[in-house]
Short mmCIF file of C-alpha atoms in Angstrom, two decimals:
data_model
loop_
_atom_site.label_atom_id
_atom_site.label_comp_id
_atom_site.label_asym_id
_atom_site.label_seq_id
_atom_site.Cartn_x
_atom_site.Cartn_y
_atom_site.Cartn_z
CA UNK A 1 -34.10 -13.15 -47.95
CA UNK A 2 -35.07 -11.76 -44.55
CA UNK A 3 -32.42 -9.06 -44.89
CA UNK A 4 -33.86 -8.03 -48.27
CA UNK A 5 -37.34 -7.79 -46.77
CA UNK A 6 -36.02 -5.43 -44.11
CA UNK A 7 -34.25 -3.10 -46.53
CA UNK A 8 -37.30 -0.97 -47.55
CA UNK A 9 -38.04 -0.10 -43.93
CA UNK A 10 -34.37 0.60 -43.35
CA UNK A 11 -33.98 2.96 -46.30
CA UNK A 12 -36.92 5.07 -45.13
CA UNK A 13 -35.43 5.50 -41.64
CA UNK A 14 -33.35 8.56 -40.92
CA UNK A 15 -33.55 9.70 -44.55
CA UNK A 16 -31.79 12.99 -43.84
CA UNK A 17 -28.50 11.30 -42.87
CA UNK A 18 -26.06 9.51 -45.13
CA UNK A 19 -25.61 5.74 -44.89
CA UNK A 20 -22.36 4.11 -43.82
CA UNK A 21 -21.46 0.69 -45.20
CA UNK A 22 -19.66 -1.90 -43.04
CA UNK A 23 -19.08 0.51 -40.13
CA UNK A 24 -18.20 -2.34 -37.76
CA UNK A 25 -16.95 -5.93 -37.93
CA UNK A 26 -16.13 -7.80 -34.74
CA UNK A 27 -14.90 -11.40 -34.28
CA UNK A 28 -16.18 -13.83 -31.63
CA UNK A 29 -14.05 -16.69 -30.38
CA UNK A 30 -14.59 -18.96 -27.37
CA UNK A 31 -13.00 -22.23 -26.29
CA UNK A 32 -13.64 -24.22 -23.11
CA UNK A 33 -12.93 -27.56 -21.47
CA UNK A 34 -15.87 -29.45 -20.01
CA UNK A 35 -15.60 -30.56 -16.40
CA UNK A 36 -16.26 -34.31 -16.16
CA UNK A 37 -15.53 -34.81 -19.88
CA UNK A 38 -16.63 -37.94 -21.72
CA UNK A 39 -16.45 -39.33 -25.25
CA UNK A 40 -19.21 -36.96 -26.48
CA UNK A 41 -18.35 -33.79 -24.53
CA UNK A 42 -14.70 -32.94 -23.87
CA UNK A 43 -14.16 -29.49 -25.42
CA UNK A 44 -16.39 -26.85 -27.00
CA UNK A 45 -15.47 -23.96 -29.26
CA UNK A 46 -17.25 -21.05 -30.93
CA UNK A 47 -16.01 -18.96 -33.83
CA UNK A 48 -17.94 -16.30 -35.69
CA UNK A 49 -18.56 -12.61 -35.76
CA UNK A 50 -20.91 -9.65 -35.85
CA UNK A 51 -21.07 -7.38 -38.88
CA UNK A 52 -22.98 -4.13 -39.17
CA UNK A 53 -23.76 -4.11 -42.89
CA UNK A 54 -25.30 -0.64 -43.19
CA UNK A 55 -25.83 2.13 -40.67
CA UNK A 56 -28.00 5.18 -41.16
CA UNK A 57 -28.67 7.54 -38.32
CA UNK A 58 -29.90 5.52 -35.34
CA UNK A 59 -30.72 2.42 -37.40
CA UNK A 60 -28.49 -0.36 -38.68
CA UNK A 61 -28.75 -3.69 -40.48
CA UNK A 62 -26.59 -6.48 -39.05
CA UNK A 63 -25.53 -10.07 -39.74
CA UNK A 64 -24.13 -12.48 -37.13
CA UNK A 65 -22.85 -15.95 -38.17
CA UNK A 66 -21.43 -18.40 -35.59
CA UNK A 67 -20.17 -21.98 -35.68
CA UNK A 68 -20.00 -24.19 -32.58
CA UNK A 69 -17.84 -27.33 -32.57
CA UNK A 70 -18.09 -29.89 -29.77
CA UNK A 71 -15.12 -32.22 -29.40
CA UNK A 72 -15.05 -35.66 -27.80
CA UNK A 73 -12.73 -38.67 -27.77
CA UNK A 74 -14.68 -41.58 -29.25
CA UNK A 75 -11.80 -42.66 -31.53
CA UNK A 76 -9.11 -39.98 -31.20
CA UNK A 77 -8.08 -37.71 -28.35
CA UNK A 78 -9.56 -34.69 -30.16
CA UNK A 79 -12.49 -35.56 -32.40
CA UNK A 80 -15.26 -33.31 -33.67
CA UNK A 81 -18.57 -34.86 -32.52
CA UNK A 82 -20.96 -32.01 -33.39
CA UNK A 83 -20.85 -29.01 -35.72
CA UNK A 84 -23.68 -26.54 -35.14
CA UNK A 85 -24.04 -23.21 -36.88
CA UNK A 86 -26.32 -20.23 -36.37
CA UNK A 87 -27.08 -17.32 -38.67
CA UNK A 88 -28.86 -14.19 -37.50
CA UNK A 89 -29.90 -11.16 -39.50
CA UNK A 90 -31.79 -8.21 -38.11
CA UNK A 91 -32.23 -4.49 -37.76
CA UNK A 92 -31.19 -2.44 -34.76
CA UNK A 93 -32.80 0.81 -33.68
CA UNK A 94 -31.23 2.94 -30.95
CA UNK A 95 -33.77 3.83 -28.27
CA UNK A 96 -32.18 5.95 -25.56
CA UNK A 97 -29.16 4.03 -24.28
CA UNK A 98 -30.59 0.72 -25.50
CA UNK A 99 -31.43 -0.93 -28.80
CA UNK A 100 -34.51 -2.65 -30.16
CA UNK A 101 -33.84 -5.35 -32.77
CA UNK A 102 -36.29 -7.37 -34.85
CA UNK A 103 -34.36 -10.46 -35.93
CA UNK A 104 -34.44 -13.74 -37.85
CA UNK A 105 -32.33 -16.52 -36.28
CA UNK A 106 -31.51 -19.86 -37.95
CA UNK A 107 -29.79 -22.85 -36.30
CA UNK A 108 -28.66 -26.08 -37.97
CA UNK A 109 -27.09 -28.98 -36.03
CA UNK A 110 -24.96 -31.79 -37.46
CA UNK A 111 -23.39 -34.98 -36.10
CA UNK A 112 -19.90 -35.28 -37.58
CA UNK A 113 -18.81 -38.26 -39.69
CA UNK A 114 -22.31 -39.78 -39.72
CA UNK A 115 -24.96 -40.03 -42.42
CA UNK A 116 -27.65 -37.41 -41.91
CA UNK A 117 -31.05 -39.13 -41.92
CA UNK A 118 -33.04 -36.39 -40.20
CA UNK A 119 -32.61 -32.62 -40.48
CA UNK A 120 -32.30 -30.92 -37.10
CA UNK A 121 -32.75 -27.20 -37.56
CA UNK A 122 -35.05 -24.35 -36.64
CA UNK A 123 -35.83 -20.72 -37.36
CA UNK A 124 -36.97 -18.07 -34.90
CA UNK A 125 -38.50 -14.71 -35.78
CA UNK A 126 -38.45 -12.35 -32.86
CA UNK A 127 -37.75 -9.07 -31.10
CA UNK A 128 -34.81 -8.26 -28.83
CA UNK A 129 -33.89 -5.41 -26.50
CA UNK A 130 -30.42 -4.84 -25.08
CA UNK A 131 -28.79 -2.03 -23.17
CA UNK A 132 -25.70 -1.17 -21.15
CA UNK A 133 -26.20 -0.60 -17.43
CA UNK A 134 -27.25 2.90 -16.29
CA UNK A 135 -24.37 5.34 -16.66
CA UNK A 136 -24.50 6.29 -12.97
CA UNK A 137 -23.64 2.70 -12.00
CA UNK A 138 -20.23 3.07 -13.68
CA UNK A 139 -20.29 -0.64 -14.57
CA UNK A 140 -19.27 -2.36 -17.79
CA UNK A 141 -21.58 -4.95 -19.30
CA UNK A 142 -25.30 -4.89 -19.93
CA UNK A 143 -28.52 -6.86 -20.19
CA UNK A 144 -30.81 -8.16 -22.90
CA UNK A 145 -34.15 -9.89 -23.36
CA UNK A 146 -35.84 -11.42 -26.38
CA UNK A 147 -38.98 -13.28 -27.42
CA UNK A 148 -39.49 -15.21 -30.66
CA UNK A 149 -41.78 -17.64 -32.44
CA UNK A 150 -40.65 -20.57 -34.56
CA UNK A 151 -41.23 -20.44 -38.30
CA UNK A 152 -39.53 -23.85 -38.83
CA UNK A 153 -38.55 -26.63 -36.40
CA UNK A 154 -37.30 -29.93 -37.78
CA UNK A 155 -37.20 -32.91 -35.35
CA UNK A 156 -36.99 -30.87 -32.13
CA UNK A 157 -40.50 -29.40 -32.43
CA UNK A 158 -39.73 -25.96 -30.99
CA UNK A 159 -42.63 -23.48 -30.95
CA UNK A 160 -41.39 -20.35 -29.18
CA UNK A 161 -38.39 -18.99 -27.30
CA UNK A 162 -37.86 -16.49 -24.47
CA UNK A 163 -34.39 -15.48 -23.33
CA UNK A 164 -32.76 -13.10 -20.86
CA UNK A 165 -29.09 -12.46 -20.17
CA UNK A 166 -26.96 -10.02 -18.23
CA UNK A 167 -23.32 -9.48 -17.36
CA UNK A 168 -21.70 -6.97 -15.04
CA UNK A 169 -18.32 -6.06 -13.63
CA UNK A 170 -18.51 -6.68 -9.89
CA UNK A 171 -15.02 -5.29 -9.22
CA UNK A 172 -13.01 -3.18 -11.65
CA UNK A 173 -9.67 -1.43 -11.80
CA UNK A 174 -8.89 0.57 -14.92
CA UNK A 175 -9.68 -1.78 -17.85
CA UNK A 176 -9.51 -5.02 -15.83
CA UNK A 177 -12.41 -6.52 -13.96
CA UNK A 178 -13.94 -9.51 -12.20
CA UNK A 179 -17.32 -10.18 -13.76
CA UNK A 180 -20.49 -12.21 -13.34
CA UNK A 181 -22.69 -13.37 -16.22
CA UNK A 182 -26.06 -15.12 -16.33
CA UNK A 183 -28.10 -16.40 -19.25
CA UNK A 184 -31.40 -18.30 -19.28
CA UNK A 185 -33.37 -19.57 -22.27
CA UNK A 186 -36.82 -21.20 -22.18
CA UNK A 187 -38.27 -22.89 -25.26
CA UNK A 188 -41.76 -24.29 -25.74
CA UNK A 189 -41.88 -27.50 -27.78
CA UNK A 190 -44.16 -30.22 -29.09
CA UNK A 191 -43.38 -33.65 -27.63
CA UNK A 192 -42.28 -36.55 -29.86
CA UNK A 193 -40.87 -40.08 -29.27
CA UNK A 194 -37.26 -38.86 -29.45
CA UNK A 195 -38.01 -35.60 -27.62
CA UNK A 196 -40.66 -36.42 -24.97
CA UNK A 197 -40.95 -32.94 -23.40
CA UNK A 198 -43.04 -29.82 -23.89
CA UNK A 199 -40.55 -27.28 -22.61
CA UNK A 200 -36.77 -27.00 -22.35
CA UNK A 201 -34.71 -24.69 -20.17
CA UNK A 202 -31.07 -23.82 -20.80
CA UNK A 203 -29.00 -22.01 -18.19
CA UNK A 204 -25.49 -20.63 -17.97
CA UNK A 205 -23.85 -18.82 -15.07
CA UNK A 206 -20.30 -17.62 -15.31
CA UNK A 207 -17.64 -15.70 -13.41
CA UNK A 208 -14.10 -14.77 -14.26
CA UNK A 209 -11.59 -12.09 -15.17
CA UNK A 210 -11.73 -9.90 -18.25
CA UNK A 211 -9.75 -7.12 -19.81
CA UNK A 212 -11.54 -4.46 -21.83
CA UNK A 213 -10.33 -2.46 -24.80
CA UNK A 214 -12.41 0.17 -26.58
CA UNK A 215 -14.03 -2.29 -29.00
CA UNK A 216 -13.06 -5.71 -27.63
CA UNK A 217 -12.61 -7.85 -24.55
CA UNK A 218 -10.61 -10.88 -23.44
CA UNK A 219 -12.18 -13.04 -20.70
CA UNK A 220 -11.02 -16.06 -18.70
CA UNK A 221 -14.00 -17.78 -17.10
CA UNK A 222 -15.43 -20.62 -15.04
CA UNK A 223 -19.03 -21.50 -15.87
CA UNK A 224 -21.87 -23.91 -15.15
CA UNK A 225 -24.10 -24.87 -18.07
CA UNK A 226 -27.41 -26.72 -18.18
CA UNK A 227 -28.11 -27.60 -21.79
CA UNK A 228 -31.19 -29.38 -23.10
CA UNK A 229 -31.23 -31.55 -26.24
CA UNK A 230 -27.45 -31.77 -25.91
CA UNK A 231 -27.26 -34.83 -28.17
CA UNK A 232 -28.69 -33.95 -31.55
CA UNK A 233 -30.90 -37.00 -31.97
CA UNK A 234 -32.31 -37.22 -28.41
CA UNK A 235 -33.50 -35.04 -25.54
CA UNK A 236 -30.48 -35.50 -23.24
CA UNK A 237 -29.99 -32.77 -20.61
CA UNK A 238 -26.30 -32.03 -19.98
CA UNK A 239 -25.13 -30.39 -16.73
CA UNK A 240 -21.44 -29.55 -16.73
CA UNK A 241 -18.83 -27.06 -15.68
CA UNK A 242 -16.71 -25.16 -18.19
CA UNK A 243 -13.22 -23.63 -17.98
CA UNK A 244 -12.27 -21.42 -20.89
CA UNK A 245 -11.54 -18.10 -22.55
CA UNK A 246 -13.37 -15.69 -24.84
CA UNK A 247 -12.26 -13.00 -27.28
CA UNK A 248 -15.04 -10.73 -28.47
CA UNK A 249 -15.12 -7.64 -30.63
CA UNK A 250 -17.97 -5.28 -29.80
CA UNK A 251 -19.07 -1.83 -30.69
CA UNK A 252 -20.68 -0.93 -27.39
CA UNK A 253 -21.23 -2.38 -23.93
CA UNK A 254 -23.63 -5.29 -24.30
CA UNK A 255 -24.12 -8.75 -22.80
CA UNK A 256 -21.06 -10.85 -23.53
CA UNK A 257 -22.77 -14.20 -23.86
CA UNK A 258 -22.66 -15.97 -27.19
CA UNK A 259 -25.98 -17.33 -28.47
CA UNK A 260 -26.96 -20.79 -27.32
CA UNK A 261 -27.94 -23.04 -30.23
#
């Protein structure tokens, strides 16, 4: 529905140039082992993608679905404990080297193999800016920032979100590099008995090795993650290390972090 609402504005943009349909489709895959694993948090994996649906001149309409699965060992050695998915649709406008993107972002979280008594989901409507680093730096990676307001928040009571992320090659040789990545997300919320807080802060810092291709990258990383509301039904804050890998298709240099739920 949000994509349909954006189409009239899109069709008026860059009217003198022809539209291209499905000019880019890139997969996203990440898997990591938690340090200090327990029965609720042993492994985490992401799978999804980014699709540019239509491109016309310096404007494009995109869709980005992702599914996160958290594995534990309550009964079996590898057992899905959570399945969380996010769907984002938006428009992207090139502004200089960067891009401005109004977006609609939906997240739904699910405990596996349990009856669902309470929906836990939310929608954010916001604006994002991302850009590669200045060309004179000769560095791969980029930075982004976004701000959004909640149009729906079931159980968790989220009201608004602000987020900033950046990644950069600190040492590079040809298409191989050592990199550093940082991502911080702050969310305002209404307190409730199960979620007795008015603000949550999520943080991820990461370093590792990656290999670039023209439209993709492979990364091996070590990370620290602070994640609020880690258990779906309560306000647990999880602080853990991660050891994993990432495969990501991308059209241009941009922050490599996958969206936090």
